[in-house]
């Protein structure tokens, strides 16, 4: 900064002295400044040692208006500045001892300042501070408080001092420069804080205070200079770091929610996410992601807080089960949150003590219930063992009660000479209860065998041959009596023979019934027939005719009695090269359906079957094509063909300046030569100084000229044209399908599944490697088949999903058809549909499967076996 100084012989010199006081940078404004009583100094440029002899030869330098400042560097050397150039100086009026030789810095220590103090930054300063190393004097036209404060802030080079200056002078001559300086310091401090935070970010204790500093400094810098790019970059960098922390918060919050959903430990994740959020908003209270996460974490915190409050209130009211229910979602956090653990411990202890009290009173059921509640709260070894013991006692009590009740019934039946009922009411008891009455069972066995044999004979006389449902049930009951009697008297050959004859009768009957249904056209009775063959095989497992019938009709049964679907896909487009696409879709659908939860049997279009499947999926390729729209442009550019040398204008300019400086030097030398004969020392000194100045200028310009090349090399270019090809590539795949039943009726459909894609490609061709405008060869012509293939994959995925969704609805349609046929009086057709439904749904206890089983039992006296097909 250039500060004007307007001193003359008659005008006192005004200046600002800058020094370091007890509280940092300080200044005094003064007038009448003299240095060792003089308004001049001596130049010591190029001199390292000064003695009495050469001191007097040092040129004097008056403190004229061209002098802007005088200062001492850290080593003590005194420097005077005029404009942009500085030179070494020493004070005048110095006395030397004999043979004394000193450095310029040592002579500067003998500087004595005098003048009147007008004002100072520190109170009570009335004497000029000594001219020590690092002290600086700035010459001014008149006292200037604003300039003094500016120079003080510039000397302090601190954020606080610049802020103090700008607070005092928000609109002054040096305000903008001050803002620039303050912004520089703010950004340095902010970037240092950012770097410190980044170096600690991966540690266990990131320096969030440093990141806060970076945020504040960026904000302060932006407020001072809204257009500052560096301030914007720092703000963006801080925001990027906050986004990374927000990602960590989201991960911790997700880990907490996952632990909550999976009922595993992980409560600490909520605390970590809360802590990180507080740190984030501590850096930037307006950080949008932080505010959003704060709300989400607050919701989770309030939820668990409300649960804890409810649980503790219920514990206080001795509503222990309600207390456990209140914190049920958070029970996995019991080891991490003491309040949850306390609620569970109290409820557990209550139920465990209640269980002990019930045991003491032999209230086994109450004891089991209390211990079950205790185990459900905390499955300790103590509670588990107590529950097992109580369950054993309850089972023993229940077994004894059931056995006693069965004995009473058995005795009553025996008194009425109903020996079959008297025996079976005991023999049909569960094993643990039957063991309590085994002696009584053995006593009843002889009478049971005789009565069962007689009852079997009576039933066979009444119901054999089998003519209908009542006869079938009667013969089955006779077989059951004989089978149990044979078990009790295994050596009784007569009983075995009679049992085997009844077995033959039932098996023959079921085979005959099966053949009746197998003879129905188009396999319309194969489902019922299969059940009859299974019944027949239960009574006579090794019949060849049963195996033959099953082998003969297995293919028809596998189609008719299962969820069989034939998949046919047709290509309705005119595109010749997509002929294989329909086959690909057929294979994809078949593979996709085979992975569903339903037991689907897929029949491909090329497969030959004796009968049509229950359903047919007919798909159509409605549209399948890529569209390429290219546009070509010829663009101009230039390329490098070589280089050539041209005169360097910078060298020419420097040469002119150098020659002019030499002329000035020669002129100054002539003036000096002309002045010397007159013997006027002052004029000679002035002329010598002019020669020195001219010599320095010439030397400087000479060095500048030597550093500049005389010529410079430029590129030689030529124009040429290259090709820009813009390719708009689009592709569309549209598919549709419908599912029909055996009668051809549509049961499910989706007429249009459409997938489209568009993309623009740019290709630059015929670009020369030597292009000088930055144009590069770019891009390749896109492969339309690959582009179409990507669209095909998406359409195929959507198609498979839609088909799966529709196939999932088929069992419900089969069930509806079974009900309709029964309402229409078609019992056999209804049975086939119910069997198809049972074979089309997973084995699980559902009301619909129970309905199908009940129908088969009520209408056909059949029990649906698990795993039937």
XYZ file of C-alpha atoms in Angstrom, residues 462-849:
388
model
C -75.718 -107.654 6.875
C -73.466 -105.720 4.452
C -71.658 -108.200 2.226
C -71.729 -107.937 -0.751
C -71.186 -104.165 -0.724
C -74.005 -102.372 -2.504
C -73.555 -98.830 -1.276
C -72.157 -96.395 1.245
C -73.779 -98.111 4.293
C -72.424 -101.520 3.287
C -68.959 -100.040 2.729
C -68.934 -98.520 6.212
C -70.241 -101.750 7.763
C -67.578 -103.933 6.111
C -64.873 -101.412 7.103
C -66.042 -101.646 10.719
C -65.980 -105.456 10.566
C -62.405 -105.290 9.257
C -61.454 -102.944 12.107
C -62.849 -105.383 14.728
C -61.081 -108.371 13.198
C -57.805 -106.472 12.816
C -57.755 -105.514 16.524
C -58.795 -109.034 17.573
C -55.944 -110.509 15.512
C -53.550 -108.169 17.275
C -54.696 -109.462 20.658
C -54.698 -113.149 19.613
C -51.922 -113.352 17.067
C -52.025 -117.177 17.015
C -55.712 -117.370 16.109
C -55.560 -118.488 12.457
C -59.321 -118.430 12.085
C -59.412 -114.717 12.919
C -56.562 -114.015 10.486
C -58.322 -115.875 7.694
C -61.553 -114.011 8.268
C -59.655 -110.673 8.378
C -57.858 -111.410 5.114
C -61.141 -112.302 3.414
C -62.650 -108.991 4.498
C -59.491 -107.223 3.303
C -59.913 -108.929 -0.077
C -63.544 -107.839 -0.220
C -62.755 -104.177 0.477
C -59.795 -104.094 -1.911
C -61.851 -105.664 -4.723
C -64.617 -103.170 -4.112
C -62.270 -100.164 -4.346
C -60.537 -101.506 -7.468
C -63.928 -101.924 -9.129
C -64.921 -98.393 -8.149
C -61.595 -97.087 -9.469
C -62.056 -98.779 -12.837
C -65.518 -97.247 -13.120
C -64.006 -93.759 -12.805
C -61.016 -94.588 -14.997
C -63.391 -95.501 -17.805
C -64.785 -91.962 -17.887
C -63.848 -90.031 -21.052
C -60.814 -87.722 -21.245
C -59.644 -88.678 -17.757
C -62.551 -86.845 -16.161
C -62.673 -89.306 -13.231
C -58.977 -90.039 -12.760
C -58.691 -88.044 -9.522
C -61.382 -90.014 -7.685
C -60.120 -93.262 -9.246
C -56.647 -92.571 -7.882
C -58.032 -92.231 -4.361
C -59.928 -95.531 -4.735
C -56.729 -97.254 -5.892
C -54.927 -95.875 -2.851
C -57.701 -97.206 -0.598
C -57.517 -100.625 -2.278
C -53.749 -100.717 -1.860
C -54.069 -100.058 1.867
C -56.003 -103.298 2.300
C -53.899 -105.356 -0.145
C -50.529 -103.658 -0.799
C -49.135 -106.126 -3.355
C -51.877 -106.327 -5.976
C -50.480 -106.340 -9.509
C -53.694 -105.032 -11.052
C -53.476 -101.898 -8.896
C -49.921 -101.250 -10.049
C -50.953 -101.869 -13.643
C -53.810 -99.384 -13.473
C -51.641 -96.740 -11.852
C -48.936 -97.221 -14.478
C -51.468 -97.143 -17.315
C -53.129 -93.924 -16.212
C -50.244 -92.123 -14.497
C -49.679 -89.675 -17.377
C -53.352 -88.707 -17.489
C -53.459 -88.396 -13.707
C -50.348 -86.192 -13.677
C -52.059 -83.803 -16.072
C -55.694 -83.923 -14.937
C -55.248 -83.972 -11.151
C -52.491 -81.367 -10.873
C -52.152 -77.666 -11.633
C -51.051 -78.372 -15.199
C -50.460 -75.414 -17.505
C -49.454 -75.523 -21.142
C -47.362 -72.529 -22.202
C -47.664 -71.328 -25.804
C -46.144 -68.059 -27.027
C -46.744 -66.628 -30.488
C -44.941 -63.877 -32.386
C -47.465 -61.502 -33.973
C -44.805 -59.153 -35.368
C -43.364 -59.068 -38.869
C -39.763 -58.883 -37.659
C -37.872 -61.773 -39.180
C -34.912 -61.787 -36.836
C -37.070 -62.083 -33.692
C -38.384 -65.521 -34.485
C -36.626 -67.038 -31.481
C -37.926 -64.429 -29.017
C -41.277 -66.167 -28.491
C -39.518 -69.444 -27.686
C -37.292 -67.612 -25.204
C -40.370 -66.214 -23.490
C -41.967 -69.663 -23.294
C -38.851 -71.058 -21.628
C -38.619 -68.081 -19.268
C -42.249 -68.439 -18.167
C -41.861 -72.182 -17.682
C -38.756 -71.653 -15.561
C -40.405 -68.845 -13.607
C -43.536 -70.867 -12.797
C -41.477 -73.820 -11.647
C -40.047 -71.607 -8.902
C -43.409 -70.503 -7.482
C -44.781 -71.671 -4.151
C -47.545 -73.584 -5.948
C -46.959 -77.164 -7.210
C -47.298 -76.208 -10.891
C -46.771 -78.780 -13.657
C -45.547 -77.062 -16.829
C -46.251 -78.476 -20.282
C -44.286 -76.874 -23.077
C -45.716 -76.194 -26.515
C -43.710 -78.981 -28.154
C -44.750 -81.597 -25.575
C -47.273 -84.236 -26.651
C -49.915 -85.255 -24.060
C -52.834 -87.731 -24.225
C -55.240 -85.098 -22.880
C -55.291 -81.347 -22.683
C -53.966 -79.763 -19.471
C -56.251 -78.021 -17.015
C -55.055 -74.593 -18.140
C -53.345 -73.061 -21.141
C -51.288 -69.864 -21.082
C -51.346 -68.228 -24.504
C -48.896 -65.362 -24.939
C -48.354 -62.953 -27.806
C -45.403 -60.832 -28.900
C -47.309 -57.720 -30.006
C -44.379 -55.412 -30.730
C -40.638 -56.069 -30.797
C -38.388 -53.653 -32.632
C -35.556 -51.132 -32.375
C -35.642 -47.779 -34.194
C -32.437 -45.970 -35.183
C -32.541 -42.306 -36.294
C -29.070 -41.002 -37.220
C -28.218 -37.383 -38.088
C -24.820 -36.360 -39.498
C -23.116 -32.938 -39.294
C -19.841 -31.747 -40.777
C -18.035 -29.456 -38.315
C -14.962 -27.259 -38.795
C -11.818 -27.240 -36.664
C -8.065 -26.740 -36.990
C -5.088 -29.030 -36.652
C -1.376 -28.450 -36.028
C 0.917 -28.779 -39.062
C 4.124 -27.281 -37.570
C 5.701 -24.295 -35.768
C 7.644 -21.097 -36.698
C 9.577 -18.333 -34.894
C 8.340 -14.721 -34.710
C 9.797 -11.617 -32.966
C 8.949 -11.452 -29.280
C 7.169 -8.174 -28.568
C 7.986 -8.493 -24.852
C 11.709 -8.582 -25.740
C 11.343 -5.591 -28.055
C 9.601 -3.608 -25.312
C 12.225 -4.567 -22.713
C 15.004 -3.667 -25.152
C 13.542 -0.213 -25.728
C 13.298 0.337 -21.970
C 16.894 -0.866 -21.503
C 18.239 1.445 -24.229
C 16.329 4.372 -22.754
C 17.793 3.578 -19.316
C 21.315 3.511 -20.797
C 20.702 6.887 -22.379
C 19.507 8.236 -19.023
C 22.644 6.801 -17.398
C 24.904 8.435 -19.957
C 23.068 11.712 -19.449
C 23.483 11.460 -15.660
C 27.191 10.666 -16.045
C 27.690 13.719 -18.291
C 25.898 15.864 -15.745
C 28.156 14.541 -12.957
C 31.278 15.238 -15.011
C 30.050 18.748 -15.673
C 29.282 19.353 -11.979
C 32.581 18.243 -10.439
C 34.747 21.114 -11.709
C 32.516 23.595 -9.822
C 33.324 21.850 -6.502
C 29.830 22.221 -5.038
C 29.497 19.202 -2.796
C 25.723 19.267 -2.625
C 25.348 19.402 -6.405
C 27.995 16.703 -6.785
C 26.213 14.460 -4.271
C 22.926 14.952 -6.081
C 24.549 14.151 -9.414
C 26.256 11.079 -7.954
C 22.933 9.882 -6.567
C 21.339 10.375 -9.997
C 24.119 8.294 -11.575
C 23.644 5.541 -8.998
C 19.903 5.509 -9.558
C 20.305 5.439 -13.326
C 22.889 2.642 -13.046
C 20.589 0.558 -10.860
C 17.709 1.041 -13.258
C 19.848 0.114 -16.251
C 21.168 -2.990 -14.482
C 17.654 -4.068 -13.519
C 16.321 -3.613 -17.037
C 19.378 -5.409 -18.438
C 18.677 -8.445 -16.278
C 15.033 -8.304 -17.331
C 16.040 -8.190 -20.989
C 18.342 -11.187 -20.540
C 15.485 -13.240 -19.085
C 13.228 -12.735 -22.117
C 13.787 -14.743 -25.335
C 14.257 -12.607 -28.418
C 11.853 -14.721 -30.481
C 8.953 -16.970 -29.631
C 7.567 -20.057 -31.302
C 3.973 -20.151 -32.532
C 1.893 -23.001 -33.898
C 1.002 -23.227 -37.563
C -2.520 -24.603 -38.065
C -4.767 -25.490 -40.967
C -8.531 -25.886 -41.126
C -10.214 -29.249 -41.658
C -13.655 -30.861 -41.181
C -14.740 -33.758 -39.001
C -18.055 -35.624 -38.685
C -20.492 -35.451 -35.782
C -23.029 -38.276 -35.870
C -26.019 -38.094 -33.484
C -27.926 -41.366 -33.161
C -31.345 -41.487 -31.475
C -31.924 -45.142 -30.605
C -35.222 -46.407 -29.234
C -36.678 -49.853 -28.655
C -40.105 -51.149 -27.686
C -41.253 -54.586 -26.572
C -44.965 -55.188 -25.991
C -46.293 -58.530 -24.770
C -49.676 -59.893 -23.750
C -51.106 -63.140 -22.429
C -54.281 -64.872 -21.299
C -54.944 -68.052 -19.338
C -57.812 -70.338 -20.360
C -59.275 -73.390 -18.621
C -59.966 -76.780 -20.197
C -63.216 -75.490 -21.700
C -61.455 -72.551 -23.363
C -62.889 -69.909 -21.038
C -60.520 -67.072 -20.131
C -59.801 -67.119 -16.397
C -56.984 -64.519 -16.299
C -55.535 -62.009 -18.733
C -53.141 -59.112 -19.172
C -53.479 -57.735 -22.695
C -50.443 -55.437 -22.650
C -47.068 -55.456 -20.911
C -45.026 -52.734 -22.562
C -41.383 -51.764 -22.082
C -39.760 -48.851 -23.908
C -36.343 -47.196 -23.838
C -34.751 -44.246 -25.599
C -31.147 -43.072 -25.614
C -29.080 -40.659 -27.656
C -25.540 -41.500 -28.712
C -22.970 -39.079 -30.132
C -20.059 -40.214 -32.293
C -17.225 -37.935 -33.463
C -15.393 -39.379 -36.450
C -12.522 -38.322 -38.726
C -10.995 -36.220 -35.934
C -7.285 -35.569 -36.439
C -5.022 -36.420 -33.476
C -3.332 -32.995 -33.952
C -6.605 -31.057 -33.441
C -5.845 -27.771 -31.656
C -9.365 -26.972 -30.377
C -9.666 -29.877 -27.964
C -11.821 -32.057 -30.214
C -11.259 -35.778 -29.623
C -12.415 -38.910 -31.401
C -15.408 -40.015 -29.335
C -18.051 -42.728 -29.192
C -18.905 -45.787 -31.233
C -21.977 -46.732 -33.204
C -24.394 -48.423 -30.760
C -25.401 -52.061 -31.165
C -29.162 -51.979 -31.672
C -29.490 -55.692 -30.919
C -27.814 -55.248 -27.542
C -29.990 -52.205 -26.828
C -33.111 -54.173 -27.745
C -31.847 -57.066 -25.641
C -31.755 -54.843 -22.547
C -35.379 -53.851 -23.157
C -36.278 -57.522 -23.695
C -34.846 -58.395 -20.284
C -37.010 -55.775 -18.590
C -40.150 -56.833 -20.456
C -39.456 -60.493 -19.749
C -39.109 -59.775 -16.036
C -42.414 -57.870 -15.965
C -44.106 -60.674 -17.917
C -42.931 -63.400 -15.529
C -44.089 -61.373 -12.520
C -47.527 -60.821 -14.064
C -47.857 -64.493 -15.006
C -46.888 -65.593 -11.500
C -49.438 -63.232 -9.986
C -52.192 -64.584 -12.251
C -51.251 -68.237 -11.658
C -51.431 -67.627 -7.904
C -55.162 -66.921 -8.374
C -55.921 -70.225 -10.145
C -56.480 -72.370 -6.991
C -59.221 -69.992 -5.835
C -60.894 -70.313 -9.247
C -60.634 -74.120 -9.012
C -62.287 -74.026 -5.582
C -65.074 -71.809 -6.893
C -65.645 -74.261 -9.757
C -65.834 -77.178 -7.280
C -68.544 -75.407 -5.294
C -70.478 -74.528 -8.438
C -70.463 -78.114 -9.695
C -71.732 -79.385 -6.356
C -74.539 -76.814 -6.416
C -75.370 -78.004 -9.947
C -75.617 -81.622 -8.713
C -72.382 -82.803 -10.364
C -70.881 -84.601 -7.359
C -68.231 -86.473 -9.359
C -67.131 -83.302 -11.171
C -67.042 -81.432 -7.882
C -64.856 -84.179 -6.368
C -62.397 -83.881 -9.260
C -62.166 -80.113 -8.736
C -61.683 -80.503 -4.971
C -58.926 -83.069 -5.574
C -57.309 -80.687 -8.085
C -57.508 -77.909 -5.487
C -55.839 -80.065 -2.831
C -53.070 -80.999 -5.279
C -52.646 -77.329 -6.338
C -52.095 -75.815 -2.913
C -49.346 -76.320 -0.332
C -50.108 -78.666 2.537
C -51.252 -76.372 5.327
C -54.201 -76.238 7.736
C -56.542 -73.846 5.915
C -60.360 -73.628 5.944
C -60.440 -74.219 2.174
C -58.425 -77.443 2.340
